[in-house]
Amino acid sequence: MKFEKEILCIGAGYVGGPTMAMIAYKCPQYRVNVVDILPEKIDQWNSDDLPIYEPGLDEIIKKARGRNLFFDTDIEAGIKAADIIFVSVNTPTKTYGVGAGMAADLQYWEKTARQILDCAESSKIIVEKSTLPVKTAQAMERILNSGKNGVQFEVLSNPEFLAEGTAIADLEDPDRVLIGSQQTESGLRARDTLVNIYANWVAADRIVTSNIWSSELSKLVANAFLAQRISSINAISSLCEKTEADVSEVARVVGMDTRIGPKFLNASVGFGGSCFKKDILNLVYLCRHYGLEQEADYWEGVVSINEHQKERFVLNMLTAMFNTLAGKKVCLFGFAFKANTGDTRETPALTIAGRLVAENAQVVISDPKALDNARQDTKELKGDIQFIEDPYSAAQGCHAVAIMTEWELYRTLDYKKIFDSMQQPAFIFDGRNIVDHDKLFKLGFNVFPIGKPKKVHF
Ligand code: UDX
Ligand code: UDX
């Protein structure tokens, strides 16, 4: 069968995999090919055991894979055949040299651009999906157009706004799709090609176009604003713990103001995930680069409140449990950075686990999807750490349970059974405010929510 377009995606991660699966599922007239430098990851995408857990992903992969969706290791052949190449390789925070700990490491992006340049035999549209600091597209265009005669590359910015755990719903019905392009004739033509791909299932008024720099910056700013809301409510949560106020009541009232809105106002043990911290630090780095010190400090505050919130959580545990955790057994309910994903990048649970073993506590980690990642992440931590998926077995014999992830499962457990199997006095620290605190207190637990009065029996 002849396909209307050949689409390639380089990078089969949390963004590349689901995004391409959705394009293939919605557009059977295009052939979508996904490649990655890790052959084992491609094998997993071709198996029944996908490399990432995402509700609804299995179903759409089953419908499209082998029909017009393919996962492959041959990057060079993929580049040659493609009309449009999405680049979705990771852009972690730099760990070396200028901007270490702050700026984005663009080596994978640049390496990918050079590989495209080396292999391409015809003109192509290159779409940056990875979150990149502003002006990267311009740099990429310079690299790409430094080569062969007659082969032209048009670079577009198309940042992905999906959130993990809801990726399929976000892709199917996005708030907006953003496409940034050069404002030249060829830039606008390339932009329209990409608009037409999304128009197969996204309403025209949800597809926003802009200049390329606005597009790149908008992604950083959207993540910074989301994270800022969480740090704002978390800063209020500590004030609530010192007073009689209840952070959920405050958030409810504040969120009812239609100018503010109710979402992303859940106080927590801290935000995690691969994007928020990385993108804010990027924004901070950009501000400092342009000499905007106060603006940089302002955004950096969002990250430092988040670090503080995690530290505060551990100190609350320490104080509540009679100022020593040494030899005590603490069970973490959840290790993923949020519910409905197995992803643990930047998860607050890792920081908490690290601090607990530093206090010589024994740590038992439980999670329905993230235990493999948890085992990897905690390898460097020197201490007594166990991994037990079943929450009842995990909590057995523990002095405390700390809820790290808002998995639905943890709302509905038989906490009487858990209480009876624990060391007394039994403590619960609810880092997500998801359990019924009054009920647990009546069962005998000493209960420590976030941003609400504690309930203790002594
Ligand atoms: C990535 C970026 O990290 C993020 O900034 C951006 O917003 C979206 O793309 P994610 O999909 O979550 O996010 O990253 P990850 O799951 O690590 O996937 C990246 C994939 O690219 C990996 O599978 C990696 O093996 C692959 N890769 C990396 C390449 O194929 N080539 C490279 O040169 C580097
Ligand atoms: C985020 C953005 O939402 C998404 O648009 C972007 O493309 C990538 O980064 P993601 O990191 O997958 O997505 O998850 P998100 O739902 O934003 O949650 C991030 C963190 O904030 C999680 O640790 C979550 O538990 C925490 N969070 C979220 C809170 O602590 N309180 C809230 O009210 C909301």
mmCIF file of C-alpha atoms in Angstrom, residues 131-418:
data_model
loop_
_atom_site.group_PDB
_atom_site.id
_atom_site.type_symbol
_atom_site.label_atom_id
_atom_site.label_comp_id
_atom_site.label_asym_id
_atom_site.label_seq_id
_atom_site.Cartn_x
_atom_site.Cartn_y
_atom_site.Cartn_z
ATOM 1 C CA THR A 131 11.531 20.800 25.086
ATOM 2 C CA LEU A 132 14.383 23.061 24.170
ATOM 3 C CA PRO A 133 15.561 26.453 25.261
ATOM 4 C CA VAL A 134 14.639 29.246 22.904
ATOM 5 C CA LYS A 135 16.586 29.661 19.705
ATOM 6 C CA THR A 136 17.501 26.004 19.358
ATOM 7 C CA ALA A 137 15.503 25.640 16.186
ATOM 8 C CA GLN A 138 17.574 28.378 14.630
ATOM 9 C CA ALA A 139 20.800 26.621 15.634
ATOM 10 C CA MET A 140 19.452 23.365 14.243
ATOM 11 C CA GLU A 141 18.498 25.010 11.005
ATOM 12 C CA ARG A 142 22.039 26.331 10.676
ATOM 13 C CA ILE A 143 23.524 22.870 11.209
ATOM 14 C CA LEU A 144 21.061 21.226 8.870
ATOM 15 C CA ASN A 145 21.386 23.738 6.100
ATOM 16 C CA SER A 146 25.190 23.729 6.254
ATOM 17 C CA GLY A 147 25.350 20.631 4.078
ATOM 18 C CA LYS A 148 24.336 19.236 0.763
ATOM 19 C CA ASN A 149 23.222 21.288 -2.183
ATOM 20 C CA GLY A 150 19.604 21.037 -3.089
ATOM 21 C CA VAL A 151 18.510 19.409 0.184
ATOM 22 C CA GLN A 152 16.511 21.866 2.266
ATOM 23 C CA PHE A 153 15.381 21.458 5.858
ATOM 24 C CA GLU A 154 12.589 23.440 7.412
ATOM 25 C CA VAL A 155 12.627 23.309 11.218
ATOM 26 C CA LEU A 156 9.365 23.602 13.172
ATOM 27 C CA SER A 157 8.800 23.727 16.907
ATOM 28 C CA ASN A 158 5.893 21.586 18.116
ATOM 29 C CA PRO A 159 6.250 21.157 21.886
ATOM 30 C CA GLU A 160 4.234 18.363 23.449
ATOM 31 C CA PHE A 161 1.982 19.264 26.371
ATOM 32 C CA LEU A 162 0.828 15.770 27.322
ATOM 33 C CA ALA A 163 1.075 14.793 30.972
ATOM 34 C CA GLU A 164 2.050 11.259 31.917
ATOM 35 C CA GLY A 165 -0.749 9.066 33.189
ATOM 36 C CA THR A 166 -3.241 10.941 30.989
ATOM 37 C CA ALA A 167 -1.163 10.956 27.785
ATOM 38 C CA ILE A 168 -3.736 9.265 25.583
ATOM 39 C CA ALA A 169 -6.607 11.542 26.624
ATOM 40 C CA ASP A 170 -4.320 14.590 26.326
ATOM 41 C CA LEU A 171 -3.237 13.577 22.826
ATOM 42 C CA GLU A 172 -6.736 12.700 21.674
ATOM 43 C CA ASP A 173 -8.334 15.893 22.961
ATOM 44 C CA PRO A 174 -5.579 18.456 23.543
ATOM 45 C CA ASP A 175 -6.201 21.910 25.052
ATOM 46 C CA ARG A 176 -4.030 23.158 22.215
ATOM 47 C CA VAL A 177 -1.477 22.055 19.664
ATOM 48 C CA LEU A 178 1.279 24.606 19.204
ATOM 49 C CA ILE A 179 3.280 24.918 16.013
ATOM 50 C CA GLY A 180 6.052 27.475 15.710
ATOM 51 C CA SER A 181 7.699 28.223 12.375
ATOM 52 C CA GLN A 182 9.887 30.716 10.626
ATOM 53 C CA GLN A 183 7.723 33.405 9.088
ATOM 54 C CA THR A 184 9.220 32.821 5.634
ATOM 55 C CA GLU A 185 7.297 31.423 2.699
ATOM 56 C CA SER A 186 8.867 27.971 3.062
ATOM 57 C CA GLY A 187 8.505 28.114 6.856
ATOM 58 C CA LEU A 188 4.794 28.827 6.587
ATOM 59 C CA ARG A 189 4.372 26.083 4.005
ATOM 60 C CA ALA A 190 6.026 23.554 6.337
ATOM 61 C CA ARG A 191 3.849 24.814 9.183
ATOM 62 C CA ASP A 192 0.711 24.193 7.115
ATOM 63 C CA THR A 193 1.823 20.636 6.377
ATOM 64 C CA LEU A 194 2.043 19.926 10.107
ATOM 65 C CA VAL A 195 -1.228 21.753 10.823
ATOM 66 C CA ASN A 196 -2.907 19.446 8.296
ATOM 67 C CA ILE A 197 -1.622 16.354 10.074
ATOM 68 C CA TYR A 198 -3.138 17.425 13.421
ATOM 69 C CA ALA A 199 -6.310 18.649 11.682
ATOM 70 C CA ASN A 200 -7.157 14.982 11.076
ATOM 71 C CA TRP A 201 -8.551 14.909 14.624
ATOM 72 C CA VAL A 202 -7.933 18.245 16.384
ATOM 73 C CA ALA A 203 -10.387 21.156 15.898
ATOM 74 C CA ALA A 204 -8.937 24.068 13.925
ATOM 75 C CA ASP A 205 -9.354 26.545 16.796
ATOM 76 C CA ARG A 206 -7.175 24.360 19.032
ATOM 77 C CA ILE A 207 -4.244 24.464 16.622
ATOM 78 C CA VAL A 208 -2.221 27.559 17.419
ATOM 79 C CA THR A 209 0.599 28.843 15.277
ATOM 80 C CA SER A 210 3.298 31.277 16.319
ATOM 81 C CA ASN A 211 6.819 32.284 15.574
ATOM 82 C CA ILE A 212 9.358 29.665 16.478
ATOM 83 C CA TRP A 213 10.786 31.390 19.531
ATOM 84 C CA SER A 214 7.393 32.007 21.102
ATOM 85 C CA SER A 215 6.637 28.347 20.619
ATOM 86 C CA GLU A 216 9.833 27.167 22.306
ATOM 87 C CA LEU A 217 9.446 29.628 25.165
ATOM 88 C CA SER A 218 5.732 28.870 25.671
ATOM 89 C CA LYS A 219 6.482 25.275 26.650
ATOM 90 C CA LEU A 220 8.975 26.364 29.311
ATOM 91 C CA VAL A 221 6.587 29.001 30.586
ATOM 92 C CA ALA A 222 3.567 26.659 30.706
ATOM 93 C CA ASN A 223 5.531 24.198 32.833
ATOM 94 C CA ALA A 224 6.901 26.991 35.018
ATOM 95 C CA PHE A 225 3.359 28.310 35.664
ATOM 96 C CA LEU A 226 2.020 24.846 36.510
ATOM 97 C CA ALA A 227 4.888 24.155 38.892
ATOM 98 C CA GLN A 228 4.523 27.624 40.387
ATOM 99 C CA ARG A 229 0.926 26.851 41.386
ATOM 100 C CA ILE A 230 2.067 23.744 43.237
ATOM 101 C CA SER A 231 4.902 25.573 44.997
ATOM 102 C CA SER A 232 2.501 28.382 45.900
ATOM 103 C CA ILE A 233 -0.006 26.036 47.534
ATOM 104 C CA ASN A 234 2.812 24.038 49.149
ATOM 105 C CA ALA A 235 4.207 27.239 50.676
ATOM 106 C CA ILE A 236 0.736 27.874 52.092
ATOM 107 C CA SER A 237 0.544 24.287 53.389
ATOM 108 C CA SER A 238 3.349 24.898 55.886
ATOM 109 C CA LEU A 239 1.603 28.008 57.143
ATOM 110 C CA CYS A 240 -1.601 25.956 57.519
ATOM 111 C CA GLU A 241 0.259 23.369 59.599
ATOM 112 C CA LYS A 242 1.305 26.133 62.001
ATOM 113 C CA THR A 243 -2.215 27.536 62.304
ATOM 114 C CA GLU A 244 -5.720 26.069 62.432
ATOM 115 C CA ALA A 245 -6.222 26.457 58.693
ATOM 116 C CA ASP A 246 -6.766 23.524 56.332
ATOM 117 C CA VAL A 247 -4.963 23.783 52.987
ATOM 118 C CA SER A 248 -7.690 21.858 51.114
ATOM 119 C CA GLU A 249 -10.303 24.345 52.307
ATOM 120 C CA VAL A 250 -8.074 27.259 51.351
ATOM 121 C CA ALA A 251 -7.337 25.759 47.920
ATOM 122 C CA ARG A 252 -11.031 25.118 47.312
ATOM 123 C CA VAL A 253 -11.974 28.705 48.041
ATOM 124 C CA VAL A 254 -9.075 30.158 46.085
ATOM 125 C CA GLY A 255 -9.730 27.853 43.122
ATOM 126 C CA MET A 256 -13.411 28.850 42.947
ATOM 127 C CA ASP A 257 -12.295 32.238 41.712
ATOM 128 C CA THR A 258 -12.767 31.713 37.986
ATOM 129 C CA ARG A 259 -9.717 33.860 37.357
ATOM 130 C CA ILE A 260 -7.619 31.324 39.256
ATOM 131 C CA GLY A 261 -9.387 27.995 38.605
ATOM 132 C CA PRO A 262 -9.356 24.775 40.644
ATOM 133 C CA LYS A 263 -6.653 22.674 38.950
ATOM 134 C CA PHE A 264 -3.093 22.129 40.145
ATOM 135 C CA LEU A 265 -3.801 23.372 43.652
ATOM 136 C CA ASN A 266 -3.257 20.084 45.463
ATOM 137 C CA ALA A 267 -0.661 20.487 48.183
ATOM 138 C CA SER A 268 1.746 17.560 48.110
ATOM 139 C CA VAL A 269 5.063 16.197 49.275
ATOM 140 C CA GLY A 270 6.453 18.020 46.227
ATOM 141 C CA PHE A 271 6.218 17.868 42.457
ATOM 142 C CA GLY A 272 8.352 15.491 40.407
ATOM 143 C CA GLY A 273 8.567 14.355 36.803
ATOM 144 C CA SER A 274 11.104 14.840 34.067
ATOM 145 C CA CYS A 275 9.973 18.312 33.043
ATOM 146 C CA PHE A 276 9.129 20.797 35.778
ATOM 147 C CA LYS A 277 12.488 21.153 37.498
ATOM 148 C CA LYS A 278 14.469 20.857 34.261
ATOM 149 C CA ASP A 279 12.368 23.424 32.432
ATOM 150 C CA ILE A 280 12.349 25.948 35.268
ATOM 151 C CA LEU A 281 16.107 25.686 35.686
ATOM 152 C CA ASN A 282 16.350 26.271 31.973
ATOM 153 C CA LEU A 283 14.245 29.386 32.299
ATOM 154 C CA VAL A 284 16.409 30.545 35.202
ATOM 155 C CA TYR A 285 19.525 29.957 33.131
ATOM 156 C CA LEU A 286 18.095 31.937 30.232
ATOM 157 C CA CYS A 287 17.196 34.852 32.524
ATOM 158 C CA ARG A 288 20.688 34.901 34.033
ATOM 159 C CA HIS A 289 22.219 34.705 30.549
ATOM 160 C CA TYR A 290 20.395 37.926 29.685
ATOM 161 C CA GLY A 291 21.410 39.569 32.975
ATOM 162 C CA LEU A 292 17.906 39.301 34.469
ATOM 163 C CA GLU A 293 18.983 38.329 37.983
ATOM 164 C CA GLN A 294 15.774 39.161 39.831
ATOM 165 C CA GLU A 295 13.629 37.360 37.297
ATOM 166 C CA ALA A 296 15.947 34.355 37.595
ATOM 167 C CA ASP A 297 15.678 34.418 41.408
ATOM 168 C CA TYR A 298 11.890 34.633 41.176
ATOM 169 C CA TRP A 299 11.595 31.420 39.133
ATOM 170 C CA GLU A 300 14.324 29.656 41.035
ATOM 171 C CA GLY A 301 12.137 30.132 44.131
ATOM 172 C CA VAL A 302 9.611 27.682 42.641
ATOM 173 C CA VAL A 303 12.260 24.951 42.663
ATOM 174 C CA SER A 304 13.617 25.810 46.104
ATOM 175 C CA ILE A 305 10.152 25.711 47.699
ATOM 176 C CA ASN A 306 9.764 22.258 46.169
ATOM 177 C CA GLU A 307 13.052 21.070 47.688
ATOM 178 C CA HIS A 308 12.016 22.623 50.997
ATOM 179 C CA GLN A 309 8.650 20.831 50.924
ATOM 180 C CA LYS A 310 10.351 17.435 50.654
ATOM 181 C CA GLU A 311 12.771 18.260 53.458
ATOM 182 C CA ARG A 312 9.908 19.552 55.612
ATOM 183 C CA PHE A 313 8.086 16.257 55.096
ATOM 184 C CA VAL A 314 11.029 14.251 56.434
ATOM 185 C CA LEU A 315 11.576 16.624 59.357
ATOM 186 C CA ASN A 316 7.879 16.298 60.264
ATOM 187 C CA MET A 317 8.308 12.522 60.327
ATOM 188 C CA LEU A 318 11.396 12.763 62.453
ATOM 189 C CA THR A 319 9.809 15.137 64.978
ATOM 190 C CA ALA A 320 6.569 13.160 65.172
ATOM 191 C CA MET A 321 8.351 9.859 65.730
ATOM 192 C CA PHE A 322 10.101 11.078 68.875
ATOM 193 C CA ASN A 323 13.114 12.573 67.075
ATOM 194 C CA THR A 324 14.624 9.321 65.951
ATOM 195 C CA LEU A 325 14.038 7.105 62.959
ATOM 196 C CA ALA A 326 17.050 4.888 63.557
ATOM 197 C CA GLY A 327 16.101 1.212 63.284
ATOM 198 C CA LYS A 328 12.457 2.109 62.615
ATOM 199 C CA LYS A 329 10.680 0.625 59.625
ATOM 200 C CA VAL A 330 8.958 3.063 57.288
ATOM 201 C CA CYS A 331 6.803 1.968 54.363
ATOM 202 C CA LEU A 332 6.472 4.233 51.326
ATOM 203 C CA PHE A 333 3.137 3.844 49.549
ATOM 204 C CA GLY A 334 4.037 4.766 45.989
ATOM 205 C CA PHE A 335 7.325 5.573 44.300
ATOM 206 C CA ALA A 336 6.176 6.953 40.914
ATOM 207 C CA PHE A 337 6.268 10.753 40.630
ATOM 208 C CA LYS A 338 2.484 10.737 40.150
ATOM 209 C CA ALA A 339 -0.332 8.212 39.798
ATOM 210 C CA ASN A 340 -0.945 6.126 36.656
ATOM 211 C CA THR A 341 2.657 5.994 35.528
ATOM 212 C CA GLY A 342 5.661 3.834 36.285
ATOM 213 C CA ASP A 343 7.939 6.825 35.699
ATOM 214 C CA THR A 344 10.083 7.834 38.654
ATOM 215 C CA ARG A 345 12.176 10.654 37.186
ATOM 216 C CA GLU A 346 12.644 13.383 39.828
ATOM 217 C CA THR A 347 10.166 11.602 42.076
ATOM 218 C CA PRO A 348 9.929 13.109 45.573
ATOM 219 C CA ALA A 349 9.835 9.524 46.877
ATOM 220 C CA LEU A 350 13.516 9.064 45.989
ATOM 221 C CA THR A 351 14.512 12.134 48.003
ATOM 222 C CA ILE A 352 12.410 10.944 50.946
ATOM 223 C CA ALA A 353 13.835 7.403 50.737
ATOM 224 C CA GLY A 354 17.363 8.853 50.671
ATOM 225 C CA ARG A 355 16.731 11.029 53.713
ATOM 226 C CA LEU A 356 15.124 8.141 55.618
ATOM 227 C CA VAL A 357 18.084 5.799 55.097
ATOM 228 C CA ALA A 358 20.378 8.678 56.079
ATOM 229 C CA GLU A 359 18.489 8.633 59.402
ATOM 230 C CA ASN A 360 19.174 4.873 59.565
ATOM 231 C CA ALA A 361 15.534 3.968 59.059
ATOM 232 C CA GLN A 362 14.626 0.738 57.274
ATOM 233 C CA VAL A 363 12.623 1.545 54.166
ATOM 234 C CA VAL A 364 10.027 -0.636 52.440
ATOM 235 C CA ILE A 365 8.976 0.637 49.017
ATOM 236 C CA SER A 366 5.630 -0.345 47.512
ATOM 237 C CA ASP A 367 4.182 0.681 44.140
ATOM 238 C CA PRO A 368 1.905 -1.042 41.611
ATOM 239 C CA LYS A 369 3.927 -0.003 38.523
ATOM 240 C CA ALA A 370 7.215 1.610 39.501
ATOM 241 C CA LEU A 371 9.139 -1.027 41.469
ATOM 242 C CA ASP A 372 11.594 -1.843 38.659
ATOM 243 C CA ASN A 373 12.478 1.838 38.324
ATOM 244 C CA ALA A 374 12.584 2.182 42.123
ATOM 245 C CA ARG A 375 15.151 -0.636 42.326
ATOM 246 C CA GLN A 376 17.347 1.139 39.760
ATOM 247 C CA ASP A 377 16.957 4.588 41.317
ATOM 248 C CA THR A 378 17.832 3.491 44.855
ATOM 249 C CA LYS A 379 20.923 1.463 43.877
ATOM 250 C CA GLU A 380 23.233 4.214 45.104
ATOM 251 C CA LEU A 381 21.457 4.631 48.442
ATOM 252 C CA LYS A 382 23.350 2.855 51.157
ATOM 253 C CA GLY A 383 20.831 1.424 53.561
ATOM 254 C CA ASP A 384 18.207 -1.164 54.301
ATOM 255 C CA ILE A 385 15.658 -0.972 51.484
ATOM 256 C CA GLN A 386 13.074 -3.594 50.525
ATOM 257 C CA PHE A 387 10.644 -3.674 47.609
ATOM 258 C CA ILE A 388 7.232 -5.239 48.152
ATOM 259 C CA GLU A 389 4.368 -4.687 45.726
ATOM 260 C CA ASP A 390 1.508 -5.818 47.949
ATOM 261 C CA PRO A 391 0.724 -2.851 50.253
ATOM 262 C CA TYR A 392 -0.490 -5.067 53.108
ATOM 263 C CA SER A 393 2.715 -7.124 53.202
ATOM 264 C CA ALA A 394 4.782 -3.959 52.705
ATOM 265 C CA ALA A 395 3.250 -2.196 55.724
ATOM 266 C CA GLN A 396 3.396 -5.231 57.990
ATOM 267 C CA GLY A 397 5.586 -4.655 61.023
ATOM 268 C CA CYS A 398 6.280 -1.020 60.080
ATOM 269 C CA HIS A 399 6.261 1.927 62.482
ATOM 270 C CA ALA A 400 4.995 4.323 59.838
ATOM 271 C CA VAL A 401 3.409 4.493 56.401
ATOM 272 C CA ALA A 402 4.139 7.514 54.200
ATOM 273 C CA ILE A 403 1.961 8.057 51.126
ATOM 274 C CA MET A 404 4.122 9.316 48.263
ATOM 275 C CA THR A 405 1.941 8.773 45.184
ATOM 276 C CA GLU A 406 -1.769 9.426 44.750
ATOM 277 C CA TRP A 407 -2.552 5.953 43.349
ATOM 278 C CA GLU A 408 -6.306 5.247 43.616
ATOM 279 C CA LEU A 409 -5.390 1.938 45.247
ATOM 280 C CA TYR A 410 -4.164 3.670 48.398
ATOM 281 C CA ARG A 411 -7.475 5.458 48.987
ATOM 282 C CA THR A 412 -9.430 2.262 49.352
ATOM 283 C CA LEU A 413 -7.177 -0.102 51.320
ATOM 284 C CA ASP A 414 -8.390 -1.862 54.458
ATOM 285 C CA TYR A 415 -6.527 0.418 56.879
ATOM 286 C CA LYS A 416 -7.840 -1.485 59.911
ATOM 287 C CA LYS A 417 -5.994 -4.550 58.649
ATOM 288 C CA ILE A 418 -2.885 -2.424 58.030
#
